[in-house]
Coordinates of C-alpha atoms in Angstrom, one line a residue:
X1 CA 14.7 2.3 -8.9
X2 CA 16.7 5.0 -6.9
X3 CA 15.8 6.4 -3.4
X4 CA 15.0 4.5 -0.2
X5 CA 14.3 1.3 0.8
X6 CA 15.2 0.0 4.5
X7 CA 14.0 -2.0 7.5
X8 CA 12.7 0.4 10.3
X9 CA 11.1 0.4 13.6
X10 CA 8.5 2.0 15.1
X11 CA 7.9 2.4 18.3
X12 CA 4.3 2.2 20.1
X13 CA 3.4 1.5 23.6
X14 CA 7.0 0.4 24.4
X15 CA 6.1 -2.1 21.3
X16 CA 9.0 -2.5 18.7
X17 CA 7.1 -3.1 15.6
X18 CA 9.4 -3.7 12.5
X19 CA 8.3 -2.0 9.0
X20 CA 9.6 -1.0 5.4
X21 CA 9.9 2.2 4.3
X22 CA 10.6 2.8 0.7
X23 CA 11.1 6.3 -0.7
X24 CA 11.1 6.8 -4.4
X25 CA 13.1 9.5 -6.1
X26 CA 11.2 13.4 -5.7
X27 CA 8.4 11.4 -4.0
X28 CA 4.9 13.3 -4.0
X29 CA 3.4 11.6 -1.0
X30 CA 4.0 9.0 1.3
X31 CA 1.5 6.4 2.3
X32 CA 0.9 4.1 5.5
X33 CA -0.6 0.5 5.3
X34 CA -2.5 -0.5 7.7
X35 CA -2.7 -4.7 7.2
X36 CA -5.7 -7.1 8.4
X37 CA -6.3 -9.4 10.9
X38 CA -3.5 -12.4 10.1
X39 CA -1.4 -10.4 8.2
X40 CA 1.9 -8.5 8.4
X41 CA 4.0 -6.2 6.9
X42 CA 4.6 -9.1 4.2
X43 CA 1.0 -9.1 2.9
X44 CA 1.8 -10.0 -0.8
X45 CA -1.6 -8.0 -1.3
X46 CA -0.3 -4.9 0.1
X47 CA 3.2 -5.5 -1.5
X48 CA 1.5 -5.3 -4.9
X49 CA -0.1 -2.1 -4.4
X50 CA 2.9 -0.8 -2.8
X51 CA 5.0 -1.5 -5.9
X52 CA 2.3 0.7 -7.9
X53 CA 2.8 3.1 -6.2
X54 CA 6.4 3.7 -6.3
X55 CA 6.4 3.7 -10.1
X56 CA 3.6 6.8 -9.4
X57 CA 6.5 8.3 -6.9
X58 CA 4.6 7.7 -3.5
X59 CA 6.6 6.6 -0.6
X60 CA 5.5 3.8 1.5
X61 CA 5.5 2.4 5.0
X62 CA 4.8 -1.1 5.8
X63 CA 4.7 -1.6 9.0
X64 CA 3.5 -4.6 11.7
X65 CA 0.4 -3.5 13.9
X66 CA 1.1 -6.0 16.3
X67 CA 4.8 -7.6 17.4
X68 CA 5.7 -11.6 17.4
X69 CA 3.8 -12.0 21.1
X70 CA 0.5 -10.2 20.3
X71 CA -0.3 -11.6 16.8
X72 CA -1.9 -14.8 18.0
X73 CA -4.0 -12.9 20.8
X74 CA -7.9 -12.6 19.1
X75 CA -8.5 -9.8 21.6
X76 CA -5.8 -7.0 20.1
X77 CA -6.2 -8.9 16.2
X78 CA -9.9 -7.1 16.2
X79 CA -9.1 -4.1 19.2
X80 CA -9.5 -1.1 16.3
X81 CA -8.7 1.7 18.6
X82 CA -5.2 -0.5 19.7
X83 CA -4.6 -0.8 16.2
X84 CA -5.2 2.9 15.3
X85 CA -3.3 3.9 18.4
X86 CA -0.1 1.5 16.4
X87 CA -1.2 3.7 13.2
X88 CA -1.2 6.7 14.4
X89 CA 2.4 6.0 16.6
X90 CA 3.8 5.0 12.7
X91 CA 2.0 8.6 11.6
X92 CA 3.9 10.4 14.3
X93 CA 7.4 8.5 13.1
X94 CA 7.1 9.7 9.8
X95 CA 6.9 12.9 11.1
X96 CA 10.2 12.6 12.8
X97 CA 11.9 10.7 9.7
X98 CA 13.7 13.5 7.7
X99 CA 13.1 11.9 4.3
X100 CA 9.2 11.6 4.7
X101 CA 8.4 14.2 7.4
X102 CA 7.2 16.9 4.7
X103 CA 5.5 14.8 2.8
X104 CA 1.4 14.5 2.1
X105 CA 0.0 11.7 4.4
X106 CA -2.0 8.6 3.5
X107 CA -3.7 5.5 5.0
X108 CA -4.1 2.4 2.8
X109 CA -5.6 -0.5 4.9
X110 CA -7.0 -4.0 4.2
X111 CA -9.9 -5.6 6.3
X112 CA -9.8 -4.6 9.8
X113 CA -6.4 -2.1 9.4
X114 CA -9.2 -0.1 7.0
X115 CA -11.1 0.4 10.2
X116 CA -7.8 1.1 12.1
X117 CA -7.2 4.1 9.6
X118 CA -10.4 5.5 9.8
X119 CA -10.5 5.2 13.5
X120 CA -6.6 6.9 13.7
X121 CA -7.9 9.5 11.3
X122 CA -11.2 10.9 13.0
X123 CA -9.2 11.6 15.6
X124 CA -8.4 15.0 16.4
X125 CA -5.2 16.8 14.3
X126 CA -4.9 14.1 11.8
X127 CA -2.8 14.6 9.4
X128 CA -3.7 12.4 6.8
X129 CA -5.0 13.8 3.5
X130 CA -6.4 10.3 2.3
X131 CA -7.6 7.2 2.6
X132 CA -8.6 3.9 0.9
X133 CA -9.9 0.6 2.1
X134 CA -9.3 -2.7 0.3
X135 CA -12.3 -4.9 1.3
X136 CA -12.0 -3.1 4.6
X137 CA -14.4 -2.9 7.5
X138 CA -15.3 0.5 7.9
X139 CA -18.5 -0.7 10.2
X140 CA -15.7 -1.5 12.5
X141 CA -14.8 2.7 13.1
X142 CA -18.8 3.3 12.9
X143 CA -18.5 5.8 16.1
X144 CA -15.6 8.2 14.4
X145 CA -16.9 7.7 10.8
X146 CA -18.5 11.2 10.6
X147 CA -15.3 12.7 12.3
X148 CA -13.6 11.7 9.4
X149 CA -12.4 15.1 7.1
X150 CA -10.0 12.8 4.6
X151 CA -11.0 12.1 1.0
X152 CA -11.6 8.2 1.2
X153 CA -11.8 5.9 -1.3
X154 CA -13.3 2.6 -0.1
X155 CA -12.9 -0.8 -2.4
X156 CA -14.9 -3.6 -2.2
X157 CA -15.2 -7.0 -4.7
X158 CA -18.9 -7.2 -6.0
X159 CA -18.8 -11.0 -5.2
X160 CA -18.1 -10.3 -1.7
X161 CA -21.6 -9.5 -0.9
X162 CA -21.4 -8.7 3.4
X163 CA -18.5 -6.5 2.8
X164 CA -19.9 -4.6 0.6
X165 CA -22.9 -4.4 2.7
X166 CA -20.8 -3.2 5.2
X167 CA -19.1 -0.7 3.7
X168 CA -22.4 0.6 1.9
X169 CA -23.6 1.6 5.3
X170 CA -20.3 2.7 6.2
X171 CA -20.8 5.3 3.2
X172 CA -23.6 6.2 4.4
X173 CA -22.0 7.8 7.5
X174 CA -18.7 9.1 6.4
X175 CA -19.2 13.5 5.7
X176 CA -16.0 13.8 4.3
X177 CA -15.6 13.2 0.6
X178 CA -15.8 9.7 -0.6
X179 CA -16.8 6.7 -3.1
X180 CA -17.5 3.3 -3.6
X181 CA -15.6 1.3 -6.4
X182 CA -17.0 -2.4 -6.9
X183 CA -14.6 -4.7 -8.5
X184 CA -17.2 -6.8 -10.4
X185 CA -16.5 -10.4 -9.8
X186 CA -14.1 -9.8 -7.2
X187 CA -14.2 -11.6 -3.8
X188 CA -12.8 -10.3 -0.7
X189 CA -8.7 -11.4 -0.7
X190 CA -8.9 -10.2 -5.0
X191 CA -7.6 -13.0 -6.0
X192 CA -9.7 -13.2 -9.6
X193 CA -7.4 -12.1 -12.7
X194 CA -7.1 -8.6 -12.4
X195 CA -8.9 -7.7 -9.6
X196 CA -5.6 -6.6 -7.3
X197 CA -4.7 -4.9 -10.3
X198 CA -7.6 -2.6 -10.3
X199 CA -7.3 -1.8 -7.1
X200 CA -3.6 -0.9 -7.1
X201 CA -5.0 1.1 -10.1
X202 CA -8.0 2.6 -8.3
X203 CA -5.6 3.5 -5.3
X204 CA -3.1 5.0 -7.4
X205 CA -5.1 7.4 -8.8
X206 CA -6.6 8.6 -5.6
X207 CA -3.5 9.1 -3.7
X208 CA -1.8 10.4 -6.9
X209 CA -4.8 12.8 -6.7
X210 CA -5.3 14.0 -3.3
X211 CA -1.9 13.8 -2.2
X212 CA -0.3 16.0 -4.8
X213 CA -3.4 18.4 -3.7
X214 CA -2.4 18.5 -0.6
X215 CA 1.3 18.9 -1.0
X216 CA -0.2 22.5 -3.2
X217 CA 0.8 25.8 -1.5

């Protein structure tokens, strides 16, 4: 594939936190992960999807919410408005970056980084234009929830039962537009044959979607 892929960082809070931004060729959009607690820009999860969605022409950043001396420290793995605040310093970045900075925004998190991009985008001036959650915690950005304005997609695997409690209520909250897709079968990590597949899938389709929408004049 032509375009660009190379190492970055972005700066937070005086925090160097390394990432991987890949541009496809006459990108439509350009997408921010937001990982889960124990994870990292190397998430094989989040690698998968990412792949999909350069073959559907949408940039990605992959980026570490927390650097080597904070990872191990429970207190900023689960602080969501920290982690938002990281978000939201990668969202300003990409702004600056000359080969993404006109492009159509979106968050795709995992776990607690899905409440860290709803939390960075019911703040005020967000620019992101959409959002999905893979087995996220949306309960987790309960107090911004109805700030949100960006389309969001929230994922959840039918055999992981609290999650999808979780983010039922979650649904309940958000204003903006959204739905819930159950992966039948699927547990929380979507291991089961197929089930990362269908989100990559799901996710694809929804960026594709509201991305390109937003990118209209």
């Amino acid at each position: 594939m032509e375009g660009i892929a190379r190492d970055v960082w972005v700066v937070a809070n005086e925090r160097e936190l390394a990432g991987r931004l890949v541009v496809p060729p006459a990108p439509l959009g350009i997408v921010l992960f937001a990982h889960g607690s124990g994870s990292s820009r190397l998430s094989p999860r989040n690698l998968a999807v990412a792949e999909t969605l350069h073959r559907a022409r949408l940039a990605t950043l992959l980026f570490d919410l927390l650097d080597a001396d904070e990872e191990d420290d429970r207190s900023k793995v689960f602080d969501i408005s920290l982690l938002a605040g990281r978000l939201s310093a990668a969202t300003e970045w990409t702004r600056r970056e000359p080969s993404v900075s006109a492009l159509a925004l979106g968050y795709f998190g995992a776990s607690t980084g899905a409440a860290a991009a709803l939390w960075a985008a019911g703040s005020t001036g967000s620019p992101v234009s959409a959002i999905v959650s893979r087995g996220g915690r949306p309960d987790l950005a309960a107090p911004v929830l109805a700030a949100v304005t960006a389309p969001t997609l929230l994922i959840v695997g039918g055999a992981d039962e609290a999650v999808l409690a979780f983010n039922r209520e979650a649904a309940a909250q958000l204003r903006c537009e959204h739905r819930l897709e159950v992966i039948p079968g699927a547990t929380h990590l979507f291991e089961e044959p197929g089930a990362l597949t269908s989100v990559a899938r799901l996710a694809t389709i929804w960026f594709v979607e509201h991305l390109s929408r937003a990118s209209s004049p």
